[in-house]
């Protein structure tokens, strides 16, 4: 037999053997044992209460959503060497999600990481002029999928399409002092930029723009009264158009209507349920529930629209295991009800799925 034919035969046999080995491993995996405490799903709340949320996935690198190449599968099957890929993030801060894509700002890398889950792709935004990012913090999406990024270094908000193409920007020179957060209504006709100011200025406010980038009005000033702010950081808009502002320095959430009229507030400093110690992120779901992350507690507290505490998810710890967080960052909720939690210490993004009632009942029975 010619050497070239022998080489082809050997290679094909090697690939076939690897495929058979992978198939046998898959068959074993399809027959799991009864769940043990260490393999049970991470759910909130835990037994004896019915679970309402379940940890679905943890994303750290592009490999977590991209299909493995044939050679990598072969290497893992034959050698058992499953090397942990380097994390995508350096210092993740804000997160937004929708239409199958997850966007994560990275203040150290000066970019936005994008997990395009529906297409199993990964890419980065904000690396090229005129949309080059300096220090991106807050991020949000509008109903058309456009991406708004608050850049505290550039003192403006950059706007891109869903694939990272630069569209326009908000904030003329001198208009914004320290933009850290941004929220947009569904059609992008109202964009609310959180200008956190700083310790040496009274300009702690929300600046409101229209779709064309014209400044319409401002909400608030520095203070502790209703409608006033102390180092506000981020904002989110509910399905009814209510604007929720994370008034971090006052340890509270404030709610306004679309025109900036104060509606209500909740929160106070402390370490009890419903208190805030170091609030870092805010998001609102389709039922108007408000999610607030806290770096001191390393959890996310879920409130209804009136500020009543419904649930808390997450535990502070120094070990990178399921449901434990070292330094909680931003939070987002997409149209499917999934919750996205960032952890800056462990450089991870947890995806938490909201459970239908019947599935929650079934899981509770299985875990008993």
GROMACS .gro file of C-alpha atoms in nm:
model
  368
    1UNK     CA    1   0.000   0.000   0.000
    2UNK     CA    2   0.147   0.343  -0.093
    3UNK     CA    3   0.263   0.549   0.203
    4UNK     CA    4   0.015   0.830   0.123
    5UNK     CA    5  -0.276   0.583   0.137
    6UNK     CA    6  -0.142   0.440   0.462
    7UNK     CA    7  -0.119   0.789   0.607
    8UNK     CA    8  -0.480   0.866   0.509
    9UNK     CA    9  -0.597   0.531   0.647
   10UNK     CA   10  -0.418   0.591   0.978
   11UNK     CA   11  -0.560   0.940   1.013
   12UNK     CA   12  -0.914   0.826   0.933
   13UNK     CA   13  -0.891   0.538   1.178
   14UNK     CA   14  -0.762   0.773   1.445
   15UNK     CA   15  -1.054   1.012   1.392
   16UNK     CA   16  -1.303   0.724   1.391
   17UNK     CA   17  -1.160   0.592   1.718
   18UNK     CA   18  -1.190   0.936   1.875
   19UNK     CA   19  -1.549   0.970   1.754
   20UNK     CA   20  -1.638   0.630   1.902
   21UNK     CA   21  -1.476   0.728   2.230
   22UNK     CA   22  -1.668   1.055   2.241
   23UNK     CA   23  -1.992   0.872   2.162
   24UNK     CA   24  -1.937   0.626   2.444
   25UNK     CA   25  -1.871   0.911   2.684
   26UNK     CA   26  -2.192   1.079   2.567
   27UNK     CA   27  -2.389   0.760   2.630
   28UNK     CA   28  -2.263   0.746   2.987
   29UNK     CA   29  -2.345   1.112   3.035
   30UNK     CA   30  -2.702   1.047   2.919
   31UNK     CA   31  -2.761   0.819   3.223
   32UNK     CA   32  -2.697   1.038   3.529
   33UNK     CA   33  -2.728   0.907   3.882
   34UNK     CA   34  -2.976   1.049   4.131
   35UNK     CA   35  -2.865   1.406   4.211
   36UNK     CA   36  -2.643   1.444   4.517
   37UNK     CA   37  -2.622   1.769   4.717
   38UNK     CA   38  -2.312   1.873   4.519
   39UNK     CA   39  -2.477   1.812   4.181
   40UNK     CA   40  -2.819   1.954   4.254
   41UNK     CA   41  -2.911   2.264   4.057
   42UNK     CA   42  -2.853   2.601   4.222
   43UNK     CA   43  -3.198   2.748   4.280
   44UNK     CA   44  -3.354   3.041   4.462
   45UNK     CA   45  -3.524   3.023   4.700
   46UNK     CA   46  -3.400   2.688   4.829
   47UNK     CA   47  -3.604   2.410   4.987
   48UNK     CA   48  -3.850   2.395   5.153
   49UNK     CA   49  -3.971   2.689   4.939
   50UNK     CA   50  -4.059   2.638   4.575
   51UNK     CA   51  -3.771   2.746   4.346
   52UNK     CA   52  -3.838   3.051   4.130
   53UNK     CA   53  -3.494   3.095   3.969
   54UNK     CA   54  -3.219   2.852   3.865
   55UNK     CA   55  -2.856   2.905   3.769
   56UNK     CA   56  -2.847   2.805   3.403
   57UNK     CA   57  -2.491   2.882   3.290
   58UNK     CA   58  -2.170   3.063   3.375
   59UNK     CA   59  -1.984   3.252   3.101
   60UNK     CA   60  -1.617   3.340   3.133
   61UNK     CA   61  -1.469   3.317   2.784
   62UNK     CA   62  -1.571   3.281   2.418
   63UNK     CA   63  -1.525   2.903   2.454
   64UNK     CA   64  -1.837   2.890   2.671
   65UNK     CA   65  -2.064   2.960   2.374
   66UNK     CA   66  -1.854   2.871   2.068
   67UNK     CA   67  -1.850   2.513   1.938
   68UNK     CA   68  -1.530   2.326   2.012
   69UNK     CA   69  -1.308   2.247   1.717
   70UNK     CA   70  -1.253   1.886   1.617
   71UNK     CA   71  -0.891   1.884   1.729
   72UNK     CA   72  -0.979   2.023   2.074
   73UNK     CA   73  -1.248   1.756   2.117
   74UNK     CA   74  -0.998   1.492   2.010
   75UNK     CA   75  -0.735   1.615   2.254
   76UNK     CA   76  -0.980   1.616   2.545
   77UNK     CA   77  -1.110   1.267   2.458
   78UNK     CA   78  -0.767   1.105   2.430
   79UNK     CA   79  -0.570   1.284   2.700
   80UNK     CA   80  -0.837   1.410   2.940
   81UNK     CA   81  -0.662   1.748   2.927
   82UNK     CA   82  -0.935   2.010   2.965
   83UNK     CA   83  -0.747   2.333   2.996
   84UNK     CA   84  -0.936   2.628   3.136
   85UNK     CA   85  -0.937   2.909   2.878
   86UNK     CA   86  -0.836   3.258   2.982
   87UNK     CA   87  -1.133   3.471   3.091
   88UNK     CA   88  -1.268   3.724   2.843
   89UNK     CA   89  -1.287   3.998   3.106
   90UNK     CA   90  -1.031   4.211   3.282
   91UNK     CA   91  -1.266   4.423   3.493
   92UNK     CA   92  -1.629   4.374   3.393
   93UNK     CA   93  -1.873   4.635   3.519
   94UNK     CA   94  -2.203   4.677   3.334
   95UNK     CA   95  -2.419   4.428   3.147
   96UNK     CA   96  -2.712   4.446   2.905
   97UNK     CA   97  -2.890   4.161   2.728
   98UNK     CA   98  -3.152   4.112   2.460
   99UNK     CA   99  -3.233   3.933   2.135
  100UNK     CA  100  -2.985   3.654   2.212
  101UNK     CA  101  -2.686   3.882   2.277
  102UNK     CA  102  -2.514   3.971   2.604
  103UNK     CA  103  -2.305   4.290   2.624
  104UNK     CA  104  -2.048   4.343   2.902
  105UNK     CA  105  -1.852   4.663   2.959
  106UNK     CA  106  -1.490   4.626   3.066
  107UNK     CA  107  -1.342   4.934   3.232
  108UNK     CA  108  -0.983   4.804   3.225
  109UNK     CA  109  -0.983   4.680   2.865
  110UNK     CA  110  -1.182   4.984   2.737
  111UNK     CA  111  -1.426   4.776   2.534
  112UNK     CA  112  -1.754   4.589   2.530
  113UNK     CA  113  -1.747   4.209   2.513
  114UNK     CA  114  -2.038   4.053   2.324
  115UNK     CA  115  -2.162   3.696   2.366
  116UNK     CA  116  -2.381   3.637   2.061
  117UNK     CA  117  -2.540   3.324   2.202
  118UNK     CA  118  -2.795   3.270   1.926
  119UNK     CA  119  -2.520   3.260   1.661
  120UNK     CA  120  -2.257   3.104   1.892
  121UNK     CA  121  -2.020   3.390   1.817
  122UNK     CA  122  -1.813   3.626   2.029
  123UNK     CA  123  -1.689   3.972   1.936
  124UNK     CA  124  -1.583   4.303   2.089
  125UNK     CA  125  -1.706   4.661   2.041
  126UNK     CA  126  -1.565   5.008   2.088
  127UNK     CA  127  -1.212   4.950   1.960
  128UNK     CA  128  -1.218   5.171   1.649
  129UNK     CA  129  -1.280   5.542   1.589
  130UNK     CA  130  -1.507   5.726   1.588
  131UNK     CA  131  -1.661   5.497   1.854
  132UNK     CA  132  -1.343   5.420   2.050
  133UNK     CA  133  -1.420   5.372   2.418
  134UNK     CA  134  -1.214   5.509   2.706
  135UNK     CA  135  -1.374   5.384   3.027
  136UNK     CA  136  -1.715   5.231   2.959
  137UNK     CA  137  -1.937   5.171   3.262
  138UNK     CA  138  -2.316   5.172   3.216
  139UNK     CA  139  -2.480   5.002   2.918
  140UNK     CA  140  -2.834   4.953   2.793
  141UNK     CA  141  -3.036   4.856   2.485
  142UNK     CA  142  -3.339   5.012   2.323
  143UNK     CA  143  -3.626   4.825   2.159
  144UNK     CA  144  -3.445   4.819   1.824
  145UNK     CA  145  -3.139   4.651   1.972
  146UNK     CA  146  -2.918   4.960   1.958
  147UNK     CA  147  -2.649   4.967   2.227
  148UNK     CA  148  -2.589   5.273   2.448
  149UNK     CA  149  -2.260   5.291   2.644
  150UNK     CA  150  -2.185   5.554   2.908
  151UNK     CA  151  -1.815   5.642   2.894
  152UNK     CA  152  -1.694   5.826   3.202
  153UNK     CA  153  -1.356   5.911   3.048
  154UNK     CA  154  -1.490   6.045   2.718
  155UNK     CA  155  -1.773   6.225   2.906
  156UNK     CA  156  -2.034   6.109   2.656
  157UNK     CA  157  -2.260   5.821   2.558
  158UNK     CA  158  -2.171   5.617   2.249
  159UNK     CA  159  -2.447   5.454   2.046
  160UNK     CA  160  -2.389   5.146   1.827
  161UNK     CA  161  -2.607   4.905   1.638
  162UNK     CA  162  -2.645   4.551   1.774
  163UNK     CA  163  -2.332   4.431   1.589
  164UNK     CA  164  -2.107   4.711   1.712
  165UNK     CA  165  -2.128   4.959   1.424
  166UNK     CA  166  -2.093   5.316   1.555
  167UNK     CA  167  -2.404   5.526   1.496
  168UNK     CA  168  -2.379   5.849   1.694
  169UNK     CA  169  -2.309   5.991   2.039
  170UNK     CA  170  -2.471   6.202   2.310
  171UNK     CA  171  -2.310   6.475   2.516
  172UNK     CA  172  -2.156   6.794   2.379
  173UNK     CA  173  -1.830   6.921   2.535
  174UNK     CA  174  -1.898   7.039   2.890
  175UNK     CA  175  -2.249   6.893   2.899
  176UNK     CA  176  -2.170   6.587   3.111
  177UNK     CA  177  -1.930   6.569   3.406
  178UNK     CA  178  -1.913   6.200   3.493
  179UNK     CA  179  -2.161   5.987   3.294
  180UNK     CA  180  -2.177   5.645   3.458
  181UNK     CA  181  -2.520   5.511   3.364
  182UNK     CA  182  -2.766   5.523   3.077
  183UNK     CA  183  -3.123   5.406   3.015
  184UNK     CA  184  -3.332   5.439   2.699
  185UNK     CA  185  -3.701   5.391   2.634
  186UNK     CA  186  -3.814   5.135   2.378
  187UNK     CA  187  -3.803   5.359   2.069
  188UNK     CA  188  -3.499   5.557   2.179
  189UNK     CA  189  -3.685   5.888   2.188
  190UNK     CA  190  -3.586   5.947   2.549
  191UNK     CA  191  -3.236   5.867   2.673
  192UNK     CA  192  -3.158   5.918   3.041
  193UNK     CA  193  -2.790   5.967   3.126
  194UNK     CA  194  -2.686   5.936   3.491
  195UNK     CA  195  -2.427   6.207   3.559
  196UNK     CA  196  -2.279   6.112   3.894
  197UNK     CA  197  -2.074   6.431   3.918
  198UNK     CA  198  -1.821   6.382   4.195
  199UNK     CA  199  -1.743   6.484   4.551
  200UNK     CA  200  -1.648   6.838   4.445
  201UNK     CA  201  -1.957   6.930   4.241
  202UNK     CA  202  -2.330   6.973   4.297
  203UNK     CA  203  -2.405   6.828   3.952
  204UNK     CA  204  -2.545   6.495   4.069
  205UNK     CA  205  -2.831   6.443   3.825
  206UNK     CA  206  -2.989   6.271   3.530
  207UNK     CA  207  -2.958   6.444   3.192
  208UNK     CA  208  -3.233   6.366   2.943
  209UNK     CA  209  -3.181   6.366   2.563
  210UNK     CA  210  -3.402   6.302   2.262
  211UNK     CA  211  -3.320   6.064   1.979
  212UNK     CA  212  -3.134   6.333   1.786
  213UNK     CA  213  -2.902   6.401   2.078
  214UNK     CA  214  -3.060   6.728   2.190
  215UNK     CA  215  -3.058   6.791   2.563
  216UNK     CA  216  -3.418   6.820   2.684
  217UNK     CA  217  -3.398   6.870   3.061
  218UNK     CA  218  -3.226   6.750   3.378
  219UNK     CA  219  -3.359   6.569   3.683
  220UNK     CA  220  -3.230   6.639   4.032
  221UNK     CA  221  -2.935   6.798   4.205
  222UNK     CA  222  -2.711   6.702   4.493
  223UNK     CA  223  -2.893   6.640   4.820
  224UNK     CA  224  -3.087   6.393   5.029
  225UNK     CA  225  -3.445   6.504   4.961
  226UNK     CA  226  -3.699   6.351   4.727
  227UNK     CA  227  -3.573   6.383   4.368
  228UNK     CA  228  -3.221   6.475   4.482
  229UNK     CA  229  -2.913   6.254   4.443
  230UNK     CA  230  -2.582   6.176   4.605
  231UNK     CA  231  -2.346   6.001   4.364
  232UNK     CA  232  -2.616   5.837   4.148
  233UNK     CA  233  -2.466   5.558   3.943
  234UNK     CA  234  -2.705   5.373   3.712
  235UNK     CA  235  -3.065   5.370   3.590
  236UNK     CA  236  -3.320   5.138   3.431
  237UNK     CA  237  -3.663   5.184   3.272
  238UNK     CA  238  -3.965   4.969   3.353
  239UNK     CA  239  -4.221   4.842   3.101
  240UNK     CA  240  -4.457   5.127   3.193
  241UNK     CA  241  -4.190   5.391   3.130
  242UNK     CA  242  -4.100   5.445   3.496
  243UNK     CA  243  -3.738   5.553   3.544
  244UNK     CA  244  -3.557   5.386   3.836
  245UNK     CA  245  -3.234   5.555   3.946
  246UNK     CA  246  -2.980   5.388   4.174
  247UNK     CA  247  -2.901   5.671   4.415
  248UNK     CA  248  -2.593   5.495   4.547
  249UNK     CA  249  -2.462   5.761   4.786
  250UNK     CA  250  -2.803   5.785   4.952
  251UNK     CA  251  -2.837   5.403   4.966
  252UNK     CA  252  -3.172   5.400   4.789
  253UNK     CA  253  -3.367   5.362   4.466
  254UNK     CA  254  -3.575   5.652   4.337
  255UNK     CA  255  -3.856   5.624   4.082
  256UNK     CA  256  -3.966   5.896   3.838
  257UNK     CA  257  -4.211   5.922   3.553
  258UNK     CA  258  -4.084   5.976   3.200
  259UNK     CA  259  -4.085   6.354   3.243
  260UNK     CA  260  -3.879   6.345   3.561
  261UNK     CA  261  -4.155   6.380   3.821
  262UNK     CA  262  -4.062   6.211   4.150
  263UNK     CA  263  -4.286   5.914   4.231
  264UNK     CA  264  -4.140   5.717   4.523
  265UNK     CA  265  -3.824   5.585   4.687
  266UNK     CA  266  -3.703   5.297   4.900
  267UNK     CA  267  -3.385   5.174   5.066
  268UNK     CA  268  -3.160   5.274   5.355
  269UNK     CA  269  -2.807   5.192   5.471
  270UNK     CA  270  -2.774   4.875   5.676
  271UNK     CA  271  -2.707   4.504   5.662
  272UNK     CA  272  -3.061   4.372   5.693
  273UNK     CA  273  -3.294   4.231   5.430
  274UNK     CA  274  -3.389   4.508   5.189
  275UNK     CA  275  -3.112   4.740   5.307
  276UNK     CA  276  -2.836   4.866   5.079
  277UNK     CA  277  -2.467   4.885   5.168
  278UNK     CA  278  -2.275   4.914   4.842
  279UNK     CA  279  -2.528   4.906   4.555
  280UNK     CA  280  -2.369   4.843   4.216
  281UNK     CA  281  -2.632   4.756   3.955
  282UNK     CA  282  -3.001   4.794   3.873
  283UNK     CA  283  -3.238   4.632   3.624
  284UNK     CA  284  -3.614   4.595   3.573
  285UNK     CA  285  -3.802   4.296   3.430
  286UNK     CA  286  -4.124   4.281   3.228
  287UNK     CA  287  -4.329   4.254   3.549
  288UNK     CA  288  -4.174   4.576   3.685
  289UNK     CA  289  -3.971   4.390   3.946
  290UNK     CA  290  -3.651   4.579   4.028
  291UNK     CA  291  -3.317   4.396   4.070
  292UNK     CA  292  -3.041   4.566   4.273
  293UNK     CA  293  -2.695   4.415   4.316
  294UNK     CA  294  -2.484   4.495   4.620
  295UNK     CA  295  -2.107   4.448   4.638
  296UNK     CA  296  -2.103   4.436   5.019
  297UNK     CA  297  -2.361   4.156   5.035
  298UNK     CA  298  -2.255   4.002   4.701
  299UNK     CA  299  -2.614   3.931   4.613
  300UNK     CA  300  -2.900   4.067   4.407
  301UNK     CA  301  -3.215   4.173   4.588
  302UNK     CA  302  -3.542   4.162   4.397
  303UNK     CA  303  -3.809   4.420   4.482
  304UNK     CA  304  -4.154   4.482   4.342
  305UNK     CA  305  -4.228   4.820   4.184
  306UNK     CA  306  -4.328   4.961   4.523
  307UNK     CA  307  -3.999   4.861   4.686
  308UNK     CA  308  -4.113   4.555   4.879
  309UNK     CA  309  -3.842   4.287   4.899
  310UNK     CA  310  -3.940   3.965   4.722
  311UNK     CA  311  -3.621   3.759   4.711
  312UNK     CA  312  -3.242   3.769   4.742
  313UNK     CA  313  -3.004   3.557   4.534
  314UNK     CA  314  -2.635   3.497   4.596
  315UNK     CA  315  -2.392   3.462   4.884
  316UNK     CA  316  -2.067   3.640   4.969
  317UNK     CA  317  -1.759   3.417   4.965
  318UNK     CA  318  -1.396   3.381   4.861
  319UNK     CA  319  -1.441   3.047   4.682
  320UNK     CA  320  -1.554   3.042   4.321
  321UNK     CA  321  -1.847   2.801   4.338
  322UNK     CA  322  -2.208   2.813   4.221
  323UNK     CA  323  -2.414   3.088   4.378
  324UNK     CA  324  -2.116   3.251   4.552
  325UNK     CA  325  -1.985   3.593   4.453
  326UNK     CA  326  -1.676   3.783   4.558
  327UNK     CA  327  -1.745   4.132   4.420
  328UNK     CA  328  -2.084   4.176   4.260
  329UNK     CA  329  -2.110   4.412   3.963
  330UNK     CA  330  -2.388   4.488   3.718
  331UNK     CA  331  -2.717   4.313   3.653
  332UNK     CA  332  -2.949   4.286   3.352
  333UNK     CA  333  -3.277   4.114   3.267
  334UNK     CA  334  -3.371   4.026   2.908
  335UNK     CA  335  -3.706   3.974   2.738
  336UNK     CA  336  -3.710   3.604   2.834
  337UNK     CA  337  -3.684   3.686   3.204
  338UNK     CA  338  -3.326   3.563   3.235
  339UNK     CA  339  -3.112   3.748   3.489
  340UNK     CA  340  -2.744   3.821   3.419
  341UNK     CA  341  -2.508   3.878   3.714
  342UNK     CA  342  -2.149   3.998   3.689
  343UNK     CA  343  -1.879   3.915   3.942
  344UNK     CA  344  -1.561   4.123   3.922
  345UNK     CA  345  -1.353   3.910   4.158
  346UNK     CA  346  -1.417   3.579   3.985
  347UNK     CA  347  -1.450   3.733   3.635
  348UNK     CA  348  -1.770   3.549   3.561
  349UNK     CA  349  -2.115   3.618   3.422
  350UNK     CA  350  -2.391   3.402   3.566
  351UNK     CA  351  -2.708   3.340   3.367
  352UNK     CA  352  -3.010   3.275   3.589
  353UNK     CA  353  -3.335   3.147   3.439
  354UNK     CA  354  -3.676   3.228   3.579
  355UNK     CA  355  -3.865   2.905   3.634
  356UNK     CA  356  -4.222   2.839   3.521
  357UNK     CA  357  -4.444   2.739   3.811
  358UNK     CA  358  -4.472   2.372   3.711
  359UNK     CA  359  -4.098   2.332   3.667
  360UNK     CA  360  -4.036   2.487   4.008
  361UNK     CA  361  -4.277   2.240   4.171
  362UNK     CA  362  -4.108   1.946   3.995
  363UNK     CA  363  -3.760   2.057   4.103
  364UNK     CA  364  -3.872   2.091   4.464
  365UNK     CA  365  -3.997   1.731   4.462
  366UNK     CA  366  -3.670   1.606   4.308
  367UNK     CA  367  -3.456   1.786   4.565
  368UNK     CA  368  -3.643   1.653   4.868
   0.00000   0.00000   0.00000
